Coordinates of C-alpha atoms (C1' of nucleotides) in Angstrom, one line a residue:
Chain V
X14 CA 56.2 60.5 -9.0
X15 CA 54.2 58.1 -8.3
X16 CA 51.4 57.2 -10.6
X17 CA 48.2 57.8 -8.7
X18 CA 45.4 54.8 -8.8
X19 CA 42.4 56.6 -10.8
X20 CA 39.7 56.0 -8.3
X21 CA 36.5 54.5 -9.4
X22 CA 34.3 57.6 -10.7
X23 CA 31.7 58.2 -8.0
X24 CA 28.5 58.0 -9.8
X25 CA 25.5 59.3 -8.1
X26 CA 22.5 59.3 -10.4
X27 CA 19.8 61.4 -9.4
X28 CA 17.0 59.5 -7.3
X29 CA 14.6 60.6 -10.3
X30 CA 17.1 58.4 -12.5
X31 CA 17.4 56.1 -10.6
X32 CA 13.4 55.1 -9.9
X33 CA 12.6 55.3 -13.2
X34 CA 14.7 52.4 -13.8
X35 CA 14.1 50.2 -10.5
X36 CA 10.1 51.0 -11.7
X37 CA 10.6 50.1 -15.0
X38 CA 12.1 46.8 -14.6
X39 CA 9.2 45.9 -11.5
X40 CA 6.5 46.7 -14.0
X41 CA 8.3 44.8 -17.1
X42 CA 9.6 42.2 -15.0
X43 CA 5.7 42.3 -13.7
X44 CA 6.6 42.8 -9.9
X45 CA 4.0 45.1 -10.4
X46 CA 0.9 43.6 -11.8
X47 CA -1.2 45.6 -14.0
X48 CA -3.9 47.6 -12.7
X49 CA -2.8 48.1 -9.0
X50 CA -2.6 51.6 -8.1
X51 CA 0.6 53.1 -6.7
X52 CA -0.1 54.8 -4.0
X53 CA 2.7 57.8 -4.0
X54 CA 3.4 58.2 -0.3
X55 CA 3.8 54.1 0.3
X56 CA 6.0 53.8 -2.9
X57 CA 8.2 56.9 -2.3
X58 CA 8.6 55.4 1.3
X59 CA 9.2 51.7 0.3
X60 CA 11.9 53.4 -1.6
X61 CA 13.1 56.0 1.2
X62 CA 12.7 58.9 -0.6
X63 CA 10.4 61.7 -0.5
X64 CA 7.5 62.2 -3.4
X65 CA 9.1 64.8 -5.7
X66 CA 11.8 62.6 -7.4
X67 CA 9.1 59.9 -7.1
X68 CA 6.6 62.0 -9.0
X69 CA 9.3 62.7 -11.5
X70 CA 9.6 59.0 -12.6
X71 CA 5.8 58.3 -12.7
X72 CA 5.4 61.6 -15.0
X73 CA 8.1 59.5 -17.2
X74 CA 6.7 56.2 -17.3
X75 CA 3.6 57.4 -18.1
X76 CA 5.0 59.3 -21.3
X77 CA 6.2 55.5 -22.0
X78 CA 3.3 53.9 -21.5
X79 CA 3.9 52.0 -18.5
X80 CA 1.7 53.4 -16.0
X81 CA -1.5 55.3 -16.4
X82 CA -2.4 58.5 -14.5
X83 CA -5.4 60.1 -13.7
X84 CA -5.3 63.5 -13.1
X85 CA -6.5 63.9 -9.1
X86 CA -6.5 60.1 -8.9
X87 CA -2.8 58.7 -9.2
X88 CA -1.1 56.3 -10.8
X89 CA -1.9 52.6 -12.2
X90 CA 0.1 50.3 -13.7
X91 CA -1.4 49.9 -17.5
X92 CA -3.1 47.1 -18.3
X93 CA -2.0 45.5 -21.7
X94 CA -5.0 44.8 -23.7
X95 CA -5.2 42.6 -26.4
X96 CA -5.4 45.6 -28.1
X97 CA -2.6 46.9 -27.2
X98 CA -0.6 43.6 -28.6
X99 CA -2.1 43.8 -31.8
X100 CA -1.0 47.4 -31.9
X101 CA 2.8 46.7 -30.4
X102 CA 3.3 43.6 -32.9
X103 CA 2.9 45.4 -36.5
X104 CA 5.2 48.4 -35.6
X105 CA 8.2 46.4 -33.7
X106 CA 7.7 44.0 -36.6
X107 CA 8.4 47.1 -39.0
X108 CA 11.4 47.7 -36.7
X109 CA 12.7 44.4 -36.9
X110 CA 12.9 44.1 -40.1
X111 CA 14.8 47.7 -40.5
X112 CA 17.0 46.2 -37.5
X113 CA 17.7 43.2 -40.1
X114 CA 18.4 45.8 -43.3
X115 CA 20.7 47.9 -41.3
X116 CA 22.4 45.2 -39.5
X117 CA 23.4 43.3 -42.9
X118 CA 24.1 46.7 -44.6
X119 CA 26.9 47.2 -41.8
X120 CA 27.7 44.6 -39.7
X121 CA 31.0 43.4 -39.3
X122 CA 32.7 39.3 -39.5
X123 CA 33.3 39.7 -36.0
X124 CA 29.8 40.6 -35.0
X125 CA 28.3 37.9 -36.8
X126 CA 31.1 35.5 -35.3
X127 CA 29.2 36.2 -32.1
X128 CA 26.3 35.9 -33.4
X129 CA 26.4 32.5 -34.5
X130 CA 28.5 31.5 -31.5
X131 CA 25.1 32.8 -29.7
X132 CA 23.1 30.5 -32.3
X133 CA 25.1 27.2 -31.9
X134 CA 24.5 27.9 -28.2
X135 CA 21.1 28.7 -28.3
X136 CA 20.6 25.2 -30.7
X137 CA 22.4 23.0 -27.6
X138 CA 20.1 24.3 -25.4
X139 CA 17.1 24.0 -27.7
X140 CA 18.1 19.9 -27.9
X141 CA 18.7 19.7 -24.2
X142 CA 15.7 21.2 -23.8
X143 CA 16.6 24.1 -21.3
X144 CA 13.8 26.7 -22.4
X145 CA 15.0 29.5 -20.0
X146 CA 18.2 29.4 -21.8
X147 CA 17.5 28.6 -24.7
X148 CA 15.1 32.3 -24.2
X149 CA 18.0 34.0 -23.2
X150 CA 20.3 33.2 -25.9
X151 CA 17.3 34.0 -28.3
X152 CA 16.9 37.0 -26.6
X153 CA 20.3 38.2 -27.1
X154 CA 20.8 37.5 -30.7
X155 CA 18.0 40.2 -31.2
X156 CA 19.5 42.2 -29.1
X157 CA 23.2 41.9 -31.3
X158 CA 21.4 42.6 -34.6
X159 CA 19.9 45.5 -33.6
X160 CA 23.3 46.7 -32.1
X161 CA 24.5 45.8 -35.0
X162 CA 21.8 47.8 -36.9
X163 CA 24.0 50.9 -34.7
X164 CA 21.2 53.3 -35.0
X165 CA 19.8 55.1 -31.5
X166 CA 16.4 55.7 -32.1
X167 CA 15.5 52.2 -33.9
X168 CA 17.4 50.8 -30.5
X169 CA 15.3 53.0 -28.1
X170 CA 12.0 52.9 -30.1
X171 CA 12.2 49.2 -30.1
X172 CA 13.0 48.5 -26.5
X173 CA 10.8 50.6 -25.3
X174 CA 7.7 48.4 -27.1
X175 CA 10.1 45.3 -26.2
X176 CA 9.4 46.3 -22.3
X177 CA 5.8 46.7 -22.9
X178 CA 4.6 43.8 -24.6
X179 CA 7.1 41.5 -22.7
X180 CA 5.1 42.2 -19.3
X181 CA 2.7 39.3 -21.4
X182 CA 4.6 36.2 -20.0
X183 CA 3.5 33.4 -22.6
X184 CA 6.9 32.2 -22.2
X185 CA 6.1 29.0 -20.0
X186 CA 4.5 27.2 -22.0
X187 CA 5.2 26.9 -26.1
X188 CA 4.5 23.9 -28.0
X189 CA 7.0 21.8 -29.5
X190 CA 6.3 22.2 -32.4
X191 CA 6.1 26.0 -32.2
X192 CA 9.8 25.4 -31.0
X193 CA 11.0 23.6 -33.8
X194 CA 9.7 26.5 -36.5
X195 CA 11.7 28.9 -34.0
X196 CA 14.6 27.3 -34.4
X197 CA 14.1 27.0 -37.8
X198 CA 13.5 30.3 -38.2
X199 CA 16.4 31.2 -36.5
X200 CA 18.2 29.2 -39.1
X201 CA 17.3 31.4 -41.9
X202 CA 18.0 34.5 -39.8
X203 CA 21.7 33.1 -39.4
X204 CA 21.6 32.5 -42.9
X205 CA 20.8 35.3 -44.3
X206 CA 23.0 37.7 -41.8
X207 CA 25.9 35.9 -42.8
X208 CA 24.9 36.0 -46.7
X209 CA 24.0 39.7 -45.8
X210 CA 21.4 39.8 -47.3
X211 CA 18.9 42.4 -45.9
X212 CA 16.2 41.6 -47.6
X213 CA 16.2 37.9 -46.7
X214 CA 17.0 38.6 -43.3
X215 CA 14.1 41.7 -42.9
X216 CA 11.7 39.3 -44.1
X217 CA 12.5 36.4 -41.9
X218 CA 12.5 38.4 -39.0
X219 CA 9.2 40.0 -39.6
X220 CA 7.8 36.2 -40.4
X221 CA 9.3 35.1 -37.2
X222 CA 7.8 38.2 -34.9
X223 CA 4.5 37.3 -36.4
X224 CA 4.5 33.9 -35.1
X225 CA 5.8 34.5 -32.1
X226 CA 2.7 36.8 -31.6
X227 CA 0.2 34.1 -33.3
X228 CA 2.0 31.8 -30.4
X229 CA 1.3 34.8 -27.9
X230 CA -2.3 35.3 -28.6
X231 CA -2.9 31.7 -28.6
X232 CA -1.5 31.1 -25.3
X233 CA -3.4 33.9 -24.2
X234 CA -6.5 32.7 -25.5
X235 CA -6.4 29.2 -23.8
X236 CA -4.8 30.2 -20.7
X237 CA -6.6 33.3 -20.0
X238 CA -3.1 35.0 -19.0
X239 CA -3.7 37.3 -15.6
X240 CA -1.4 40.0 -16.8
X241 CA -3.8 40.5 -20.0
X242 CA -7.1 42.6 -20.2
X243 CA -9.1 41.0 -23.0
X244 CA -10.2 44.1 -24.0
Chain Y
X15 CA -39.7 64.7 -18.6
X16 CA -37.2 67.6 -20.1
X17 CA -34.7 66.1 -21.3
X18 CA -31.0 67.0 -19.8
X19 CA -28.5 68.6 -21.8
X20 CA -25.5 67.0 -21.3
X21 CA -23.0 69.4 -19.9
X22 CA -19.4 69.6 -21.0
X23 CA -17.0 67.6 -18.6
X24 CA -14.9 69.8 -16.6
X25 CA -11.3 69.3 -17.6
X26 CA -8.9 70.6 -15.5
X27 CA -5.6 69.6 -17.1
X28 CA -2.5 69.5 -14.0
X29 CA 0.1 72.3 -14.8
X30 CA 2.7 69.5 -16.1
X31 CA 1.0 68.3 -18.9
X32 CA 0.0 71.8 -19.6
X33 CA 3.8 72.7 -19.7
X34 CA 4.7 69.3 -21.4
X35 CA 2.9 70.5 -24.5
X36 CA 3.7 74.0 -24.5
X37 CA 7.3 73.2 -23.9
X38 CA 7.3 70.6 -26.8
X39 CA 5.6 73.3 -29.8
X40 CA 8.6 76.0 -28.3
X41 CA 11.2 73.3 -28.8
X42 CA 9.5 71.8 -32.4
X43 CA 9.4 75.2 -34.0
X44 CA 12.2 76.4 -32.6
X45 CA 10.7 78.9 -30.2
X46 CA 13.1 78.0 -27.9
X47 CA 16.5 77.5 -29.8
X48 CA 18.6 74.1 -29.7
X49 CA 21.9 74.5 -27.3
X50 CA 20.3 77.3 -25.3
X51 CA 20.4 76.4 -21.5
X52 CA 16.9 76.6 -19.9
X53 CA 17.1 77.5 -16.2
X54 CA 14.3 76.4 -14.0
X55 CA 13.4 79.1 -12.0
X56 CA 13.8 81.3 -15.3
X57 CA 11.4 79.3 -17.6
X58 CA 9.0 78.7 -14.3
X59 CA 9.0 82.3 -13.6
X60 CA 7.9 83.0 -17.5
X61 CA 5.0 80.3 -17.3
X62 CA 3.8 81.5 -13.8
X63 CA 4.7 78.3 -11.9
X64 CA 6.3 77.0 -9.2
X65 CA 9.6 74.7 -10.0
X66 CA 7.9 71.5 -9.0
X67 CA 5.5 71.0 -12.2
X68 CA 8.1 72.5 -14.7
X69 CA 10.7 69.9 -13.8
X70 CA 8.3 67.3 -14.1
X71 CA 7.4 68.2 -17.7
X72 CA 11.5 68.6 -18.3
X73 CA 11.7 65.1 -18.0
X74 CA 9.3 63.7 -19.9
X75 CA 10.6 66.0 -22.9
X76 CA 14.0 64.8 -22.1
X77 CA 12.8 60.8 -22.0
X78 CA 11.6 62.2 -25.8
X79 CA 14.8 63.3 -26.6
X80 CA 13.6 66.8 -27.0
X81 CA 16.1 68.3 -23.9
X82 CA 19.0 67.1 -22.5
X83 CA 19.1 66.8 -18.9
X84 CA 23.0 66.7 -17.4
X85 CA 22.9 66.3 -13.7
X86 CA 22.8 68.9 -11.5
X87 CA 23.8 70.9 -14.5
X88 CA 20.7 71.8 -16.2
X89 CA 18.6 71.7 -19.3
X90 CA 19.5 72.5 -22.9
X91 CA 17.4 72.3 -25.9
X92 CA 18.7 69.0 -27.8
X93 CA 21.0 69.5 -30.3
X94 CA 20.0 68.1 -33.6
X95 CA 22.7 66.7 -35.2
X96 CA 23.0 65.5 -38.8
X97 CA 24.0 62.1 -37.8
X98 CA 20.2 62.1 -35.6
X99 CA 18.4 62.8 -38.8
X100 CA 20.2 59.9 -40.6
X101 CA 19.5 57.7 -37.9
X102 CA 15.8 59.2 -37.5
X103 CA 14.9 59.1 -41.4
X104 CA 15.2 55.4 -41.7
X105 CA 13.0 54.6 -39.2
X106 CA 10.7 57.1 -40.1
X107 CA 10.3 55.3 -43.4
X108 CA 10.0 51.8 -41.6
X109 CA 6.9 53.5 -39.7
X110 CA 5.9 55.7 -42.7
X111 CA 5.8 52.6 -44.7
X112 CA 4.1 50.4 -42.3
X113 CA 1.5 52.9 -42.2
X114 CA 0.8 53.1 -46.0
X115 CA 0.0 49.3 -45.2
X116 CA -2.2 49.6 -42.9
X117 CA -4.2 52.3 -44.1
X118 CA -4.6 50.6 -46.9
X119 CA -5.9 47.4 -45.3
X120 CA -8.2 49.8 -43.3
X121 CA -9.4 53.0 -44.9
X122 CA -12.6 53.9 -45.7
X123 CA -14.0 55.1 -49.1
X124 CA -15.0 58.6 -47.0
X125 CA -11.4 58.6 -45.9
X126 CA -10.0 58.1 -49.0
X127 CA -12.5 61.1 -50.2
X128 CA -11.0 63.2 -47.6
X129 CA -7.6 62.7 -48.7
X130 CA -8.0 62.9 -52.3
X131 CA -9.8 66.3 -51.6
X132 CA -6.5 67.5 -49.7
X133 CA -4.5 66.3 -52.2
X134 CA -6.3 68.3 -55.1
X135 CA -6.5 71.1 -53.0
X136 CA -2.3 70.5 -52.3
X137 CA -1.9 70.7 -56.4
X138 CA -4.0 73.8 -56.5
X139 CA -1.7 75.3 -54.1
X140 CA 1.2 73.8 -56.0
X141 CA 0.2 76.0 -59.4
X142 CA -0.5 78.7 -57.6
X143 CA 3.1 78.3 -55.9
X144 CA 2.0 79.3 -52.9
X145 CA 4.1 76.9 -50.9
X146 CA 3.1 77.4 -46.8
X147 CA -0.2 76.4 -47.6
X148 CA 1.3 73.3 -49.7
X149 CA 3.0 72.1 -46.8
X150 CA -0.3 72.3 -44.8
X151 CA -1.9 70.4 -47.2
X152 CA 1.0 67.8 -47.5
X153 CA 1.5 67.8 -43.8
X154 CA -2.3 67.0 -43.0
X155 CA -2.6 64.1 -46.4
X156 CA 0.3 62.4 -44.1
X157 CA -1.8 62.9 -40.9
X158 CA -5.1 61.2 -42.3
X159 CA -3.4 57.9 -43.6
X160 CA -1.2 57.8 -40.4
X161 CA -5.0 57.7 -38.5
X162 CA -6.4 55.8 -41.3
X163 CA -4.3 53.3 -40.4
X164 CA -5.8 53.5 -37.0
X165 CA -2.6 52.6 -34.5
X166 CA -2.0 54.5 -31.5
X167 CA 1.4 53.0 -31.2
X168 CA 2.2 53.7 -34.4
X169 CA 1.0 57.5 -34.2
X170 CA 2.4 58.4 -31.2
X171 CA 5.8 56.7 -32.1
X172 CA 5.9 58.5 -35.4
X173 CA 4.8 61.9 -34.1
X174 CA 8.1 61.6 -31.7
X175 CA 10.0 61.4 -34.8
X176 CA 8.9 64.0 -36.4
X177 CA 8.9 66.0 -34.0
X178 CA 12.3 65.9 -32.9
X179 CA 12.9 66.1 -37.1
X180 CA 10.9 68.9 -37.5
X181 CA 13.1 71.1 -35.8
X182 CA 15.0 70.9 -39.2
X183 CA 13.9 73.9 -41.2
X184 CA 15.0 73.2 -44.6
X185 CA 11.2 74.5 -46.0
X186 CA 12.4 77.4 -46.8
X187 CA 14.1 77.0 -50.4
X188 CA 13.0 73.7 -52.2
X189 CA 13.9 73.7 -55.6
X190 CA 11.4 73.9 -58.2
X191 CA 12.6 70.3 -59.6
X192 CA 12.3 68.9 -56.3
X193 CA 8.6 70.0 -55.5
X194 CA 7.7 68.6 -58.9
X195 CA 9.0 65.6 -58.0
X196 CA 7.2 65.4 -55.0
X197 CA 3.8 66.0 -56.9
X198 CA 4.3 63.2 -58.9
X199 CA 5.0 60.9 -55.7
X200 CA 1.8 62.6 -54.2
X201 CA -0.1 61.3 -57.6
X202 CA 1.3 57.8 -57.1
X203 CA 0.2 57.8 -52.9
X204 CA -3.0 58.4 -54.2
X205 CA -3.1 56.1 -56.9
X206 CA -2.1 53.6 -54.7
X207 CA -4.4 54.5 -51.8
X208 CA -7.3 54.7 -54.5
X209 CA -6.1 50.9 -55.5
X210 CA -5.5 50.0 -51.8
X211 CA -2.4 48.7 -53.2
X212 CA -0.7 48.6 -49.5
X213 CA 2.9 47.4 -50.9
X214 CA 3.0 50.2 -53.5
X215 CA 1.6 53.0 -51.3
X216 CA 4.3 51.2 -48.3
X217 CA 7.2 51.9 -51.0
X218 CA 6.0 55.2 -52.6
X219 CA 5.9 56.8 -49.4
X220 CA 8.9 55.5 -48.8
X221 CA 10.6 57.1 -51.8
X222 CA 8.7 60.3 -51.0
X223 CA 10.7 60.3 -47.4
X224 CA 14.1 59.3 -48.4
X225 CA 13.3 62.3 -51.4
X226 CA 12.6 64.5 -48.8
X227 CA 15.7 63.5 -46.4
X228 CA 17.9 64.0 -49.5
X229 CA 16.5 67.5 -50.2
X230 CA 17.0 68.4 -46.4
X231 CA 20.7 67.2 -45.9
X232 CA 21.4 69.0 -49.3
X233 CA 19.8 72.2 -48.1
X234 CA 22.1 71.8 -44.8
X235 CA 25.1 71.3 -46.7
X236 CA 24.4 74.3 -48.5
X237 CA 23.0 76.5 -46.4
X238 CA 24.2 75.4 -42.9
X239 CA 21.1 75.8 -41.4
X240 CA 21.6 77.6 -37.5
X241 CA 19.7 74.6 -36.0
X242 CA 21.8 72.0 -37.2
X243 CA 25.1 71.3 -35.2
X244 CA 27.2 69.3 -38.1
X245 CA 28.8 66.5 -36.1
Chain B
dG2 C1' 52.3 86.1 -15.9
dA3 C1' 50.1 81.6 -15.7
dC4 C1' 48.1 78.4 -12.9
dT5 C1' 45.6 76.7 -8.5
dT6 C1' 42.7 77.6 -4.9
dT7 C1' 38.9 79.1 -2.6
dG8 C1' 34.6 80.9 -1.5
dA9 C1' 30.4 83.6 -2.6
dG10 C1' 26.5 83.4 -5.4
dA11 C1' 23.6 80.9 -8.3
dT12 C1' 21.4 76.6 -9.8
dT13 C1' 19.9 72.1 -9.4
dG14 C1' 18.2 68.1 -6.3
dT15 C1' 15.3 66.7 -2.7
dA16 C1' 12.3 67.2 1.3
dT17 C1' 8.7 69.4 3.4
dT18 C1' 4.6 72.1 3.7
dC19 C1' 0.3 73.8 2.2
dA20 C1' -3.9 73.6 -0.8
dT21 C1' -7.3 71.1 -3.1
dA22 C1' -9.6 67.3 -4.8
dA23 C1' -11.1 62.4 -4.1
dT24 C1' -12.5 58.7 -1.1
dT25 C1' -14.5 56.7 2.9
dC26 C1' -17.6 56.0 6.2
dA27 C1' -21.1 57.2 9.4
dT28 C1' -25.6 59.1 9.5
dA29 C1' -30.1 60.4 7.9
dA30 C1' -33.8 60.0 4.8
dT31 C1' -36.9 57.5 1.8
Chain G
dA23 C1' -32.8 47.8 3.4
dT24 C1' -31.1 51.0 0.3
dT25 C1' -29.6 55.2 -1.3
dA26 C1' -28.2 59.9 -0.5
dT27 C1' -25.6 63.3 2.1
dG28 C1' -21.8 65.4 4.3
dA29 C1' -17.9 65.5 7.5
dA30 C1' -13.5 63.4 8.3
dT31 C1' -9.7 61.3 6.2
dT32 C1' -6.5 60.4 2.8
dA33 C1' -4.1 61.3 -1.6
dT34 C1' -2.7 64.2 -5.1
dG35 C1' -1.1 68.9 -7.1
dA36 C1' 1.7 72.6 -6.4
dA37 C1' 4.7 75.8 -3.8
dT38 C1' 8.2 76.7 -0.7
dA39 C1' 12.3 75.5 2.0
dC40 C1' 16.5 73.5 2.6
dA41 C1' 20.7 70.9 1.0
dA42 C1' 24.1 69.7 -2.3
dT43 C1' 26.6 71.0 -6.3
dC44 C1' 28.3 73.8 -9.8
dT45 C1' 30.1 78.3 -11.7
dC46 C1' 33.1 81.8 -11.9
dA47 C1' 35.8 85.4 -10.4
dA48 C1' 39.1 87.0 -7.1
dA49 C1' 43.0 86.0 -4.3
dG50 C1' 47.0 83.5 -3.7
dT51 C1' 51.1 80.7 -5.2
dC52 C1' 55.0 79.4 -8.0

DNA sequence: GACTTTGAGATTGTATTCATAATTCATAAT
DNA sequence: ATTATGAATTATGAATACAATCTCAAAGTC
């Protein structure tokens, strides 16, 4: 008998599903600057689909924060307000460092192999100077300690303030010698995940969170970012 | 010129956020039983409603993790498994911790007065064994340093937690050695709210959750409480 | 008798329609 | 000229209608 091909699983989300996402990532990724409104009927057409599973995401996204609504009045992208920042940093701090706890409590050899593979990477680009890379390697050794942290809800919780506060793009410009601390920084962190030791490693990442915000609110300060409120 | 009274806003709240809260309290104290389907037209019917709002709210609550939504299967009341609450409890102590911190930093001597008032009233309660109105007492001490330490971030993201916790009833039967041990951490919060000693109160409180996490899973063990689905 | 198959009924997903509130803009009044 | 008023328009809130999918039992097959 001849052993059937298993075809591909036909995935169809729901459209509800689906626009939460493709919404989510245009207001994080800021295609949809802060403060517009959002006119159902134009986005529900852009989109080709009628209001109801449209309506369905907004409801969503406003439970997360993203996007504002006023009852009889429709929906606005949130505006981040300084506020807000110095609100988001504290907590995802707190949630960084129980990332780093967790993570040294059970990560494994291999996990931290990749992780430092990530590092060394992330330390070539740094010298070559190749900040967009350099950003993404950064961002994805975060993104293995909390995985490697394995808990759900400190994931979730976390991303979901990750998407908010990253719609404040300070990323353009950061001093050299803001750089160098990173890197440094990200030194210890290596340090102390292979050392596992949580408590180095919580610390280090809370230090490191809070001057990446100083770094933040500096940048917005000067430059007057577009995105931000000053509240 | 007579001055105008000013008259109370009009608030109209729209039938999904309406059904967003009353939906949540059902799940949270277990009106509305974990694994149980909930059929739209069913749950609509009971509410008065059309379909349109009540799926709305069924979304957000399932973004919370309070209902699981299976396409174009349904809702069910989220199970709460053991393996949730030990993934929930830690970050509950990252936040409740963070809290303690801030409140510190923050609170006012009125605030304090407030709290130290609940938490003499909370020991006169204690004596008199009578333990519902304990827990209120307890409950509301945790509320007033989570908004002395003024965060809407924070509040909301800990209220989602315990919420989703809560649905844990364990209340029931604490031991007598455990409640006295709780006391004596409730002495310590206040001591170290009194001192503004934000690292002690931070690691007190803590202590006092991971306490009360141990006294929970022991009570499930035990009693195999109907809510909880062991994994 | 056990296992598919199939189709009617029920349930969810999406679109459309209707109702109601908000906005706009032209007009009138000061 | 500026503000106030109100009808027309537009957008949102909610209900209903229709389409797609699932459930489950009855019929059929081996």
């Amino acid at each position: 008998m001849t052993e059937l091909m298993e075809p591909a699983m036909i995935v169809r989300r729901s459209l509800h599903d689906e626009l939460i996402d493709r919404l989510r990532e245009m207001i994080v990724t800021g295609d949809l600057e802060p403060g517009t409104k959002v006119p159902e009927q134009n986005l529900a057409a852009k989109f080709g689909v009628s209001r109801t599973p449209l309506r369905e995401a907004l409801k969503v996204l406003a439970s997360e924060g993203l996007i504002t609504l006023t009852p009889n009045k429709g929906a606005t992208i949130s505006q981040l307000t300084l506020e807000d920042l110095e609100e988001a940093f504290p907590v995802m701090g707190a949630l960084e460092a129980l990332s780093g706890e967790l993570a040294c409590e059970r990560i494994s050899d291999a996990a931290i192999g990749v992780i430092r593979q990530l590092h060394d990477q992330m330390i070539r680009h740094y010298q070559a100077k190749e900040m967009p890379e350099y950003f993404r390697c950064n961002q994805e050794i975060h993104n293995q300690i909390l995985a490697a942290a394995d808990n759900a809800t400190l994931t979730s919780m976390y991303r979901s303030l990750s998407g908010r506060v990253r719609r404040a793009r300070y990323v353009a410009n950061i001093s050299k010698k803001r750089w160098e601390q990173a890197v440094s920084e990200h030194e210890e962190i290596i340090a102390a995940l292979v050392a596992r030791n949580g408590a180095a490693l919580s610390e280090v990442l809370k230090r490191h969170l809070v001057n990446k915000f100083e770094t933040v609110k500096e940048t917005i300060r000067s430059a007057g970012v577009g995105n931000l409120q000053e509240a």
